């Protein structure tokens, strides 16, 4: 009995274990096919393309539950209204409620783009557009095109394109446009059902959502000429292949011959084209014109910092109040000025020790700023600067040897690694302004017959950053060098000396480099040719300027992938200049050579760059996706 019971128990245990294993199988559940069908419109109240509309709302019904994805960004009503229409979700239908009065005898379009998706898988309905008219007829003209960023030459997503029947330049600053559209991910836009008229066309980055252009603050693009809508009849011929096969036979001397005859039908289709739909709008940031003081600070005891809104001649002058300067220092000479190239950042190094030791300083700063009329006026401002020495960190009780103050050295940053390029200088930067007398103690030594031997070099002072110097030398290939500054060799204007600096390095071999030779052709303006790397974040490595056609050489380049772009320098000032809408000034054109240049060591690559051609730059994000797909395909194989 016990044996029978035990055998039965074991049998049941095995069955239970098998069931548990089956339930715990780590495979994916076998469900149905993934839903890829987008929602379908089954009813519109009133129907799209209705006329004599007098209502306050529109309902659009679908065959399933839907969601609204980024509806506030994607939904566009054209013509626009001061109080925007409200789009609400009601399960299987979407309601659009108008919160402002509709214009009489006007055709409106409600463009949802791809904002309507199904509730489960997020399948988009597609680019859905609803049209109605408050009058007896529908307008039928349309315009379209593309918006690209002039600097990157890439499509602009979500730009607001505005069309004005009032063609005055200033209307974009004060009035709502006659019609609006938004660009998709390819930068394409299309506005339909508009009146047959002449339009001024422009695009802005409408971050405020009010359809108004703010000069120098809003990204903008415009078409130089006015655009007239057009329509013209066109004909397309389609070939329809039959579903059945016809066999023809004929008698010959050799007997019967048979031939299969396919009798295609050619169908003519007549319709009307509207446009133009190939408009091109280059978008850009206007030059900022509002000049004002952004920030003032005292981050170091010996230094006062001023930051302005834009690079400009701000005419900054600072006078200390309530302090007595040393006899040898006067109000016109109490600081050393250090500035950025455009004077938007200015640092004043205080020379008088009696002054910088004061924790609280008061100064009168006079500088230019833009007033409410857009003019630059001189402003005098009283500014207080505070500095407090940082307290010593709390910790264990100080030992006797800790009471001896540590020697504080002036810091030196040397821009040199273990290897140096043959065409590069070495940068030396001090943390404080220095007394230049000590610069004679900088040594450069070259390895000659296994002995470090002092050699001549040139020391160049940076014209703006007064604490920066460049060690210039015609380097020998594959040679060992040493940069040496003995301790106490250089001292700052505040009496701090340097600690010993030793930098050993070796120069590269000639064979480590390659050259890229660019043949510039069909240039009608001076050309700024830039060699760069990177996709979204472009890093310009070198640039050369050429006045016309010719050969440009980028030398001493390491192995790698490089790209080239050209700035068509219309005014010949050696830099890229942006545009201005109110001045009808387009930005200077930039052309990107689409081909990547893969350079190997000790090789030259020659490349033609024709300035008369139109080049299309590949979107870096799409390029990366394509490369990822290729890698996955190789892995799958």
Coordinates of C-alpha atoms in Angstrom, one line a residue:
X1 CA 0.0 0.0 0.0
X2 CA 2.8 2.3 0.9
X3 CA 4.7 1.4 -2.3
X4 CA 1.6 2.1 -4.4
X5 CA 1.1 5.5 -2.6
X6 CA 4.7 6.4 -3.1
X7 CA 4.6 5.6 -6.9
X8 CA 1.4 7.6 -7.3
X9 CA 2.9 10.5 -5.4
X10 CA 6.0 10.5 -7.6
X11 CA 3.9 10.4 -10.8
X12 CA 1.8 13.4 -9.6
X13 CA 5.0 15.3 -8.6
X14 CA 6.5 14.8 -12.1
X15 CA 3.3 16.0 -13.8
X16 CA 3.2 19.1 -11.6
X17 CA 6.9 19.8 -12.3
X18 CA 6.3 19.6 -16.0
X19 CA 3.3 22.0 -15.7
X20 CA 5.4 24.5 -13.7
X21 CA 8.3 24.3 -16.2
X22 CA 5.9 25.0 -19.0
X23 CA 4.5 28.0 -17.2
X24 CA 7.9 29.3 -16.4
X25 CA 9.2 29.0 -19.9
X26 CA 11.1 32.2 -20.7
X27 CA 9.8 32.4 -24.3
X28 CA 7.6 35.3 -25.3
X29 CA 3.8 34.8 -25.2
X30 CA 2.3 34.0 -28.6
X31 CA -0.1 36.9 -29.2
X32 CA -1.7 38.2 -32.3
X33 CA -0.1 40.3 -35.0
X34 CA 0.9 43.8 -34.0
X35 CA -1.6 46.5 -34.9
X36 CA -0.1 48.6 -37.7
X37 CA -3.4 50.0 -39.1
X38 CA -3.9 53.7 -38.5
X39 CA -7.2 55.1 -37.4
X40 CA -9.7 56.0 -40.2
X41 CA -12.1 59.0 -40.4
X42 CA -15.6 57.7 -40.6
X43 CA -17.6 60.9 -40.3
X44 CA -17.0 64.7 -40.2
X45 CA -19.7 67.1 -38.8
X46 CA -20.0 69.1 -40.9
X47 CA -18.2 67.4 -43.8
X48 CA -14.8 68.7 -44.9
X49 CA -15.0 71.1 -47.9
X50 CA -18.3 72.5 -46.6
X51 CA -19.4 76.0 -47.6
X52 CA -21.4 78.7 -45.8
X53 CA -20.2 77.4 -42.4
X54 CA -21.8 79.3 -39.5
X55 CA -21.0 77.0 -36.6
X56 CA -18.7 77.3 -33.6
X57 CA -17.3 73.8 -33.6
X58 CA -16.3 70.8 -35.8
X59 CA -16.4 67.1 -34.9
X60 CA -14.2 64.4 -36.5
X61 CA -15.2 60.8 -35.8
X62 CA -12.8 57.8 -36.1
X63 CA -13.3 54.0 -36.3
X64 CA -11.3 53.5 -33.0
X65 CA -10.1 55.4 -29.9
X66 CA -7.5 57.9 -30.7
X67 CA -4.9 60.1 -29.0
X68 CA -3.6 63.6 -29.7
X69 CA 0.2 63.7 -29.9
X70 CA 1.9 67.1 -29.5
X71 CA -1.3 68.7 -30.8
X72 CA -0.3 72.2 -29.6
X73 CA 2.9 72.1 -31.6
X74 CA 1.5 70.5 -34.7
X75 CA -2.1 71.8 -35.2
X76 CA -2.3 74.8 -37.4
X77 CA -5.4 76.8 -38.3
X78 CA -5.1 79.0 -41.4
X79 CA -5.9 81.9 -41.5
X80 CA -4.8 82.2 -37.9
X81 CA -7.0 83.7 -35.2
X82 CA -6.0 85.9 -32.2
X83 CA -7.7 83.5 -29.8
X84 CA -6.5 80.1 -31.0
X85 CA -9.0 77.3 -31.6
X86 CA -9.2 74.6 -28.9
X87 CA -8.7 71.0 -29.9
X88 CA -10.1 68.4 -27.4
X89 CA -10.3 64.6 -27.4
X90 CA -13.6 62.9 -26.9
X91 CA -12.8 59.2 -27.1
X92 CA -13.4 58.2 -30.7
X93 CA -13.8 61.7 -32.0
X94 CA -11.9 65.0 -31.9
X95 CA -13.7 68.4 -31.4
X96 CA -12.3 71.7 -32.6
X97 CA -14.0 74.7 -30.9
X98 CA -13.5 78.2 -32.3
X99 CA -12.9 80.8 -29.6
X100 CA -12.9 83.8 -31.9
X101 CA -15.1 85.1 -34.7
X102 CA -14.6 83.6 -38.1
X103 CA -14.1 86.0 -41.1
X104 CA -16.8 86.1 -43.7
X105 CA -16.3 84.6 -47.1
X106 CA -13.0 83.0 -46.0
X107 CA -11.7 79.5 -46.6
X108 CA -10.1 77.9 -43.5
X109 CA -7.9 74.9 -43.2
X110 CA -7.3 72.9 -40.1
X111 CA -4.0 71.1 -40.4
X112 CA -3.4 68.3 -37.9
X113 CA -0.2 67.0 -39.5
X114 CA 0.5 63.6 -37.9
X115 CA -0.8 64.5 -34.4
X116 CA -3.8 62.1 -34.5
X117 CA -2.7 58.5 -33.6
X118 CA -4.5 55.4 -32.5
X119 CA -4.8 54.6 -28.8
X120 CA -2.9 51.3 -28.7
X121 CA 0.2 51.4 -30.9
X122 CA 0.3 55.1 -31.7
X123 CA -0.2 54.5 -35.5
X124 CA -0.6 58.0 -37.1
X125 CA -3.6 58.9 -39.2
X126 CA -1.2 60.7 -41.6
X127 CA -1.2 64.3 -42.6
X128 CA -4.9 65.1 -42.1
X129 CA -6.3 68.4 -43.2
X130 CA -9.9 69.7 -42.8
X131 CA -11.2 72.5 -45.1
X132 CA -14.3 74.6 -44.9
X133 CA -15.5 78.1 -46.0
X134 CA -17.7 80.7 -44.4
X135 CA -18.8 81.8 -47.8
X136 CA -20.4 80.2 -50.8
X137 CA -17.2 78.9 -52.4
X138 CA -13.8 77.4 -51.5
X139 CA -10.5 79.1 -52.5
X140 CA -8.3 76.6 -54.3
X141 CA -4.8 78.1 -54.7
X142 CA -1.8 76.7 -52.9
X143 CA 1.9 77.4 -52.2
X144 CA 4.7 75.1 -50.9
X145 CA 8.4 74.7 -50.6
X146 CA 11.2 74.0 -48.1
X147 CA 12.9 75.9 -45.2
X148 CA 16.6 75.2 -44.5
X149 CA 19.0 76.5 -41.9
X150 CA 21.5 78.7 -43.8
X151 CA 24.4 77.9 -41.6
X152 CA 23.9 74.1 -41.3
X153 CA 22.2 73.6 -44.7
X154 CA 19.8 71.2 -42.9
X155 CA 16.0 71.2 -43.0
X156 CA 14.2 73.2 -40.2
X157 CA 11.5 71.3 -38.3
X158 CA 8.5 73.2 -36.9
X159 CA 9.2 76.5 -38.5
X160 CA 6.2 78.7 -39.0
X161 CA 5.8 79.9 -42.6
X162 CA 3.7 83.1 -43.0
X163 CA 2.0 84.5 -46.1
X164 CA 0.9 88.1 -46.2
X165 CA -1.5 89.7 -48.7
X166 CA -0.4 93.1 -47.3
X167 CA 3.1 93.1 -48.7
X168 CA 4.6 95.9 -46.6
X169 CA 7.8 94.8 -44.8
X170 CA 6.7 96.0 -41.4
X171 CA 3.4 94.0 -41.4
X172 CA 5.2 91.0 -40.0
X173 CA 6.0 93.0 -36.8
X174 CA 2.4 94.1 -36.1
X175 CA -0.3 92.0 -37.9
X176 CA -1.3 88.4 -38.1
X177 CA -0.4 86.8 -41.4
X178 CA -3.1 86.0 -44.0
X179 CA -2.2 82.3 -44.0
X180 CA 0.2 80.1 -42.1
X181 CA 1.8 76.7 -42.4
X182 CA 4.4 74.6 -40.5
X183 CA 7.4 72.6 -41.7
X184 CA 7.8 68.9 -41.3
X185 CA 11.0 67.0 -40.5
X186 CA 12.2 67.5 -44.1
X187 CA 11.6 71.2 -43.8
X188 CA 8.7 71.0 -46.3
X189 CA 5.6 73.2 -46.0
X190 CA 2.4 73.4 -47.9
X191 CA -0.5 75.8 -47.6
X192 CA -3.7 75.0 -49.5
X193 CA -7.1 76.6 -50.3
X194 CA -5.8 80.2 -50.3
X195 CA -6.9 83.2 -52.4
X196 CA -5.4 83.9 -55.8
X197 CA -3.2 86.8 -54.9
X198 CA 0.4 88.2 -54.5
X199 CA 2.1 87.3 -51.2
X200 CA 5.1 88.2 -49.1
X201 CA 6.5 84.9 -47.7
X202 CA 8.7 84.5 -44.7
X203 CA 9.4 81.9 -42.0
X204 CA 10.1 82.4 -38.3
X205 CA 10.9 80.3 -35.2
X206 CA 7.7 81.2 -33.5
X207 CA 8.6 80.3 -29.9
X208 CA 6.0 82.7 -28.5
X209 CA 3.3 81.3 -30.7
X210 CA 1.9 84.7 -31.6
X211 CA 2.8 84.8 -35.4
X212 CA 4.8 88.0 -34.9
X213 CA 8.4 88.7 -35.9
X214 CA 10.7 90.3 -33.3
X215 CA 13.8 91.7 -35.1
X216 CA 17.2 90.3 -33.8
X217 CA 15.4 88.0 -31.4
X218 CA 13.4 85.7 -33.7
X219 CA 15.1 83.3 -36.2
X220 CA 13.8 84.3 -39.6
X221 CA 14.0 83.5 -43.3
X222 CA 12.4 85.3 -46.2
X223 CA 12.0 85.3 -50.0
X224 CA 13.3 88.4 -51.7
X225 CA 10.5 88.8 -54.2
X226 CA 6.8 88.8 -53.9
X227 CA 5.1 85.5 -54.9
X228 CA 2.1 85.3 -57.2
X229 CA -0.1 82.2 -57.1
X230 CA -0.5 80.4 -60.4
X231 CA -2.6 77.6 -61.8
X232 CA -2.3 75.7 -65.1
X233 CA -3.8 72.7 -66.7
X234 CA -1.7 69.6 -67.1
X235 CA -2.1 66.2 -68.6
X236 CA -0.7 62.9 -67.4
X237 CA -0.9 59.7 -69.5
X238 CA -1.1 56.4 -67.6
X239 CA -0.6 52.9 -69.1
X240 CA -3.0 50.3 -67.8
X241 CA -2.0 46.7 -68.3
X242 CA -4.8 44.2 -69.1
X243 CA -5.6 41.3 -66.7
X244 CA -6.0 38.8 -69.6
X245 CA -3.5 37.6 -72.2
X246 CA -4.3 37.6 -76.0
X247 CA -2.6 35.1 -78.3
X248 CA -2.4 35.8 -82.0
X249 CA -1.7 33.1 -84.6
X250 CA -0.7 33.2 -88.3
X251 CA 0.1 30.6 -90.9
X252 CA 3.6 30.6 -92.4
X253 CA 5.6 28.3 -94.7
X254 CA 6.9 26.5 -91.6
X255 CA 3.4 26.1 -90.2
X256 CA 1.5 28.0 -87.6
X257 CA 3.2 30.7 -85.5
X258 CA 1.8 32.0 -82.3
X259 CA 2.6 35.3 -80.5
X260 CA 1.5 36.6 -77.1
X261 CA 0.0 40.1 -77.5
X262 CA -0.4 42.4 -74.5
X263 CA -2.8 45.1 -75.4
X264 CA -2.2 47.9 -73.0
X265 CA -4.6 50.8 -72.5
X266 CA -3.4 54.4 -72.3
X267 CA -5.5 56.6 -70.1
X268 CA -5.4 60.3 -70.3
X269 CA -5.9 62.3 -67.0
X270 CA -6.4 66.1 -67.1
X271 CA -6.2 68.1 -64.0
X272 CA -5.1 71.6 -62.7
X273 CA -1.8 72.2 -61.0
X274 CA -1.4 75.0 -58.4
X275 CA 1.7 76.7 -57.1
X276 CA 4.5 77.5 -57.1
X277 CA 5.4 74.7 -54.7
X278 CA 9.2 74.9 -55.0
X279 CA 9.7 78.0 -52.8
X280 CA 13.1 78.0 -51.0
X281 CA 13.5 79.9 -47.7
X282 CA 17.0 80.1 -46.0
X283 CA 16.6 80.7 -42.3
X284 CA 19.1 82.5 -40.0
X285 CA 19.6 84.3 -36.8
X286 CA 19.9 88.1 -37.2
X287 CA 22.7 89.9 -35.6
X288 CA 21.9 90.9 -32.0
X289 CA 21.7 94.6 -31.6
X290 CA 20.5 95.1 -28.0
X291 CA 23.7 96.1 -26.0
X292 CA 23.5 96.0 -22.2
X293 CA 25.5 94.9 -19.2
X294 CA 24.5 91.3 -18.5
X295 CA 26.6 90.6 -15.4
X296 CA 29.3 92.1 -13.1
X297 CA 31.2 90.0 -10.6
X298 CA 34.3 89.7 -8.4
X299 CA 35.3 86.0 -8.7
X300 CA 38.9 86.7 -7.7
X301 CA 40.0 89.2 -5.1
X302 CA 42.2 91.0 -7.6
X303 CA 39.8 91.0 -10.5
X304 CA 36.5 92.6 -11.6
X305 CA 34.5 91.0 -14.4
X306 CA 32.0 92.6 -16.8
X307 CA 29.9 90.6 -19.3
X308 CA 27.9 92.4 -22.0
X309 CA 25.1 91.0 -24.2
X310 CA 26.8 91.2 -27.5
X311 CA 30.3 91.9 -29.0
X312 CA 30.5 95.7 -29.5
X313 CA 32.5 98.7 -28.6
X314 CA 30.8 99.3 -25.2
X315 CA 33.2 102.1 -24.2
X316 CA 33.5 100.7 -20.6
X317 CA 35.2 103.0 -18.2
X318 CA 35.4 102.2 -14.4
X319 CA 36.3 104.6 -11.6
X320 CA 36.7 103.5 -8.0
X321 CA 34.7 105.4 -5.4
X322 CA 35.7 106.0 -1.7
X323 CA 39.2 104.5 -1.9
X324 CA 42.7 106.1 -1.7
X325 CA 45.1 104.8 -4.4
X326 CA 48.8 104.6 -4.0
X327 CA 50.7 107.6 -5.1
X328 CA 52.2 105.8 -8.1
X329 CA 48.7 104.7 -9.3
X330 CA 46.0 107.1 -10.5
X331 CA 42.3 106.7 -11.5
X332 CA 43.2 106.2 -15.1
X333 CA 45.8 103.5 -14.4
X334 CA 44.6 101.4 -11.5
X335 CA 43.9 98.2 -13.5
X336 CA 45.1 96.1 -16.4
X337 CA 42.4 95.3 -18.9
X338 CA 41.9 91.8 -20.4
X339 CA 39.2 91.3 -23.0
X340 CA 37.6 89.0 -25.5
X341 CA 37.9 89.7 -29.2
X342 CA 34.5 91.4 -29.4
X343 CA 34.8 93.2 -25.9
X344 CA 31.7 91.4 -24.7
X345 CA 33.8 90.0 -21.8
X346 CA 36.1 92.3 -20.0
X347 CA 38.3 91.6 -16.9
X348 CA 40.0 94.3 -14.9
X349 CA 43.0 93.2 -12.8
X350 CA 43.5 95.5 -9.9
X351 CA 47.1 96.7 -9.5
X352 CA 46.9 98.4 -6.1
X353 CA 47.3 96.0 -3.2
X354 CA 45.6 98.5 -0.8
X355 CA 42.5 98.3 -3.1
X356 CA 42.2 94.5 -3.8
X357 CA 42.6 93.7 0.0
X358 CA 39.3 95.6 0.6
X359 CA 36.4 93.1 0.8
X360 CA 33.8 95.6 -0.4
X361 CA 34.5 97.9 -3.4
X362 CA 32.2 100.6 -4.9
X363 CA 32.8 101.7 -8.5
X364 CA 31.2 103.9 -11.1
X365 CA 31.0 102.2 -14.4
X366 CA 30.1 104.1 -17.6
X367 CA 29.3 102.2 -20.7
X368 CA 27.0 102.2 -23.8
X369 CA 23.7 100.5 -23.8
X370 CA 20.7 100.4 -26.1
X371 CA 17.7 102.5 -25.0
X372 CA 14.0 102.0 -25.8
X373 CA 14.4 103.8 -29.1
X374 CA 17.1 101.5 -30.3
X375 CA 19.9 104.0 -29.9
X376 CA 23.1 103.5 -27.9
X377 CA 23.5 106.0 -25.1
X378 CA 26.2 106.3 -22.4
X379 CA 25.0 105.2 -19.0
X380 CA 26.7 105.7 -15.6
X381 CA 26.0 103.0 -13.0
X382 CA 27.2 102.6 -9.5
X383 CA 28.2 99.0 -8.8
X384 CA 29.2 97.3 -5.5
X385 CA 31.7 94.4 -5.7
X386 CA 32.1 92.0 -2.8
X387 CA 34.7 89.3 -2.1
X388 CA 35.2 87.2 1.0
X389 CA 38.1 84.7 1.4
X390 CA 36.9 81.2 1.6
X391 CA 37.0 79.8 5.2
X392 CA 39.4 76.9 5.9
X393 CA 37.6 73.5 5.8
X394 CA 36.6 72.2 9.2
X395 CA 38.5 69.1 10.2
X396 CA 40.8 67.6 12.8
X397 CA 42.7 69.8 15.1
X398 CA 45.7 71.3 13.4
X399 CA 49.1 69.8 14.1
X400 CA 52.0 72.0 14.9
X401 CA 53.5 71.6 11.4
X402 CA 50.2 72.6 9.9
X403 CA 50.5 76.1 11.4
X404 CA 53.4 76.8 8.9
X405 CA 51.6 78.3 5.9
X406 CA 52.0 76.4 2.6
X407 CA 53.9 78.2 -0.1
X408 CA 51.4 79.5 -2.7
X409 CA 52.7 79.4 -6.3
X410 CA 51.5 81.1 -9.4
X411 CA 49.9 78.5 -11.7
X412 CA 51.1 77.9 -15.2
X413 CA 49.2 76.0 -17.9
X414 CA 51.3 74.6 -20.7
X415 CA 49.4 73.4 -23.7
X416 CA 51.8 70.6 -24.6
X417 CA 51.5 66.8 -24.4
X418 CA 54.0 64.0 -25.0
X419 CA 53.9 64.7 -28.7
X420 CA 53.7 68.0 -30.7
X421 CA 52.6 68.6 -34.2
X422 CA 55.3 70.1 -36.5
X423 CA 53.0 73.1 -37.4
X424 CA 51.8 73.9 -33.9
X425 CA 53.0 76.3 -31.3
X426 CA 53.1 75.7 -27.5
X427 CA 50.7 77.9 -25.4
X428 CA 51.7 79.2 -22.0
X429 CA 49.0 80.7 -19.8
X430 CA 49.5 82.2 -16.3
X431 CA 46.7 82.5 -13.8
X432 CA 47.7 86.2 -13.0
X433 CA 49.2 89.0 -15.1
X434 CA 53.0 88.7 -14.9
X435 CA 56.0 90.9 -14.8
X436 CA 57.5 90.4 -18.2
X437 CA 61.1 90.6 -17.1
X438 CA 60.8 87.0 -15.9
X439 CA 60.0 85.7 -19.4
X440 CA 63.8 85.5 -20.1
X441 CA 63.9 82.5 -17.8
X442 CA 61.8 80.3 -20.1
X443 CA 64.1 77.8 -21.8
X444 CA 63.6 75.4 -24.7
X445 CA 66.1 72.6 -25.0
X446 CA 66.6 70.2 -27.9
X447 CA 68.1 66.7 -27.7
X448 CA 71.4 66.8 -29.7
X449 CA 73.6 63.7 -29.5
X450 CA 71.8 62.5 -26.4
X451 CA 72.3 65.9 -24.7
X452 CA 69.6 68.5 -24.0
X453 CA 70.9 71.7 -25.6
X454 CA 69.3 75.2 -25.3
X455 CA 68.0 76.4 -28.6
X456 CA 66.5 79.8 -29.8
X457 CA 62.8 80.3 -30.1
X458 CA 60.3 83.1 -30.4
X459 CA 57.9 84.1 -27.6
X460 CA 54.7 85.8 -28.9
X461 CA 52.3 87.7 -26.6
X462 CA 48.6 87.3 -27.2
X463 CA 47.1 90.7 -28.1
X464 CA 43.9 90.2 -26.1
X465 CA 44.5 87.6 -23.4
X466 CA 47.4 89.3 -21.6
X467 CA 48.2 86.2 -19.6
X468 CA 48.8 84.1 -22.6
X469 CA 52.0 83.6 -24.6
X470 CA 53.0 81.3 -27.5
X471 CA 56.3 79.5 -27.9
X472 CA 57.1 79.6 -31.6
X473 CA 59.7 77.3 -33.1
X474 CA 60.4 75.6 -36.5
X475 CA 60.3 72.1 -35.1
X476 CA 62.6 69.3 -36.4
X477 CA 60.7 66.0 -37.1
X478 CA 61.1 63.1 -34.7
X479 CA 63.1 65.2 -32.3
X480 CA 63.0 65.3 -28.4
X481 CA 62.6 68.7 -26.7
X482 CA 62.1 70.0 -23.2
X483 CA 60.3 73.2 -22.1
X484 CA 61.8 74.4 -18.8
X485 CA 60.9 77.2 -16.4
X486 CA 62.9 77.0 -13.1
X487 CA 61.2 77.8 -9.9
X488 CA 61.1 81.4 -8.9
X489 CA 61.9 82.3 -12.5
X490 CA 58.6 84.2 -13.3
X491 CA 56.5 86.2 -10.9
X492 CA 53.1 87.9 -11.1
X493 CA 52.3 91.5 -10.5
X494 CA 51.0 90.3 -7.1
X495 CA 54.4 88.9 -6.0
X496 CA 53.6 85.2 -6.5
X497 CA 56.4 83.1 -8.1
X498 CA 56.1 80.0 -10.3
X499 CA 56.8 76.4 -9.2
X500 CA 59.3 74.5 -11.5
X501 CA 57.8 73.5 -14.8
X502 CA 59.3 70.7 -16.9
X503 CA 57.6 69.4 -20.1
X504 CA 59.3 66.7 -22.2
X505 CA 57.9 66.1 -25.6
X506 CA 58.7 64.7 -29.0
X507 CA 57.7 66.0 -32.4
X508 CA 56.0 63.8 -35.0
X509 CA 57.5 62.4 -38.2
X510 CA 56.7 63.9 -41.6
X511 CA 55.3 60.6 -42.6
X512 CA 52.6 60.9 -39.9
X513 CA 50.8 63.6 -42.0
X514 CA 48.7 63.8 -45.1
X515 CA 47.5 66.8 -47.2
X516 CA 44.1 67.7 -48.6
X517 CA 44.3 69.8 -51.8
X518 CA 41.1 71.6 -52.8
X519 CA 40.6 72.9 -56.3
X520 CA 38.2 75.9 -56.0
X521 CA 36.3 76.4 -59.3
X522 CA 33.8 79.0 -60.6
X523 CA 34.2 81.4 -57.7
X524 CA 32.6 84.8 -58.3
X525 CA 33.3 86.1 -54.7
X526 CA 36.1 85.6 -52.2
X527 CA 35.8 82.2 -50.7
X528 CA 36.5 81.2 -47.0
X529 CA 37.3 77.5 -47.2
X530 CA 36.9 75.6 -43.8
X531 CA 38.1 72.2 -42.9
X532 CA 36.0 70.7 -40.2
X533 CA 35.0 67.5 -38.3
X534 CA 31.8 66.6 -36.6
X535 CA 28.2 66.5 -37.7
X536 CA 25.8 68.3 -35.4
X537 CA 28.6 70.0 -33.4
X538 CA 30.9 71.2 -36.1
X539 CA 34.5 71.8 -35.1
X540 CA 36.4 74.0 -37.6
X541 CA 40.0 72.9 -37.6
X542 CA 41.5 75.3 -40.2
X543 CA 40.4 77.9 -42.7
X544 CA 41.9 79.4 -45.7
X545 CA 40.7 82.5 -47.8
X546 CA 41.0 82.6 -51.5
X547 CA 40.0 85.5 -53.7
X548 CA 38.8 83.4 -56.7
X549 CA 39.5 80.2 -58.4
X550 CA 42.7 78.4 -57.2
X551 CA 44.3 75.6 -55.2
X552 CA 44.0 75.5 -51.4
X553 CA 46.2 73.2 -49.4
X554 CA 45.4 71.9 -45.9
X555 CA 48.7 70.4 -44.7
X556 CA 50.0 68.6 -41.6
X557 CA 46.8 66.7 -41.2
X558 CA 46.6 63.5 -39.1
X559 CA 44.9 60.3 -40.3
X560 CA 41.2 60.6 -40.1
X561 CA 37.9 61.7 -41.8
X562 CA 37.5 65.4 -42.8
X563 CA 34.8 67.5 -44.4
X564 CA 34.9 70.9 -46.2
X565 CA 32.5 73.8 -46.5
X566 CA 32.8 77.1 -48.3
X567 CA 31.5 80.6 -47.2
X568 CA 30.8 82.8 -50.2
X569 CA 32.2 86.0 -48.7
X570 CA 30.2 88.6 -50.6
X571 CA 31.7 91.7 -48.8
X572 CA 35.2 90.2 -48.5
X573 CA 35.6 90.9 -44.8
X574 CA 36.9 87.4 -44.0
X575 CA 34.0 86.2 -42.0
X576 CA 30.4 84.9 -42.4
X577 CA 27.8 87.6 -42.2
X578 CA 24.2 86.9 -41.3
X579 CA 21.1 88.6 -42.9
X580 CA 18.6 91.2 -41.9
X581 CA 14.9 91.0 -42.8
X582 CA 14.0 94.7 -42.7
X583 CA 17.1 95.6 -44.7
X584 CA 16.2 92.9 -47.3
X585 CA 19.7 91.4 -46.7
X586 CA 20.1 87.7 -47.1
X587 CA 22.9 85.9 -45.2
X588 CA 26.1 84.9 -47.0
X589 CA 25.7 81.5 -48.7
X590 CA 27.5 78.4 -47.3
X591 CA 28.1 75.3 -49.4
X592 CA 28.9 72.0 -47.9
X593 CA 30.9 69.5 -49.9
X594 CA 28.8 66.3 -49.4
X595 CA 31.8 63.9 -49.8
X596 CA 33.7 62.9 -46.7
X597 CA 37.5 62.9 -47.2
X598 CA 39.2 59.9 -45.6
X599 CA 42.9 60.7 -45.3
X600 CA 45.7 58.3 -44.5
X601 CA 49.2 58.9 -43.3
X602 CA 51.7 60.1 -45.9
X603 CA 49.0 60.4 -48.5
X604 CA 47.6 63.4 -50.5
X605 CA 43.9 63.7 -51.4
X606 CA 42.8 66.1 -54.2
X607 CA 39.2 67.3 -54.3
X608 CA 37.3 69.7 -56.7
X609 CA 34.8 72.2 -55.2
X610 CA 32.7 73.9 -57.8
X611 CA 31.0 77.1 -56.5
X612 CA 28.5 77.2 -59.3
X613 CA 26.9 73.9 -58.2
X614 CA 24.2 73.3 -55.7
X615 CA 25.1 70.8 -53.0
X616 CA 22.7 69.0 -50.7
X617 CA 24.0 68.2 -47.3
X618 CA 23.0 64.9 -45.8
X619 CA 21.3 65.1 -42.4
X620 CA 23.8 63.7 -39.9
X621 CA 21.0 62.0 -37.8
X622 CA 19.7 60.1 -40.8
X623 CA 23.3 59.2 -41.8
X624 CA 23.9 57.6 -38.4
X625 CA 20.6 55.7 -38.6
X626 CA 21.7 54.3 -42.0
X627 CA 25.0 53.3 -40.7
X628 CA 23.3 51.6 -37.8
X629 CA 21.0 49.7 -40.1
X630 CA 24.0 48.5 -42.2
X631 CA 25.7 47.2 -39.0
X632 CA 22.6 45.4 -37.9
X633 CA 22.2 43.8 -41.4
X634 CA 25.8 42.6 -41.3
X635 CA 25.2 41.1 -37.8
X636 CA 22.0 39.4 -38.9
X637 CA 23.8 37.8 -41.8

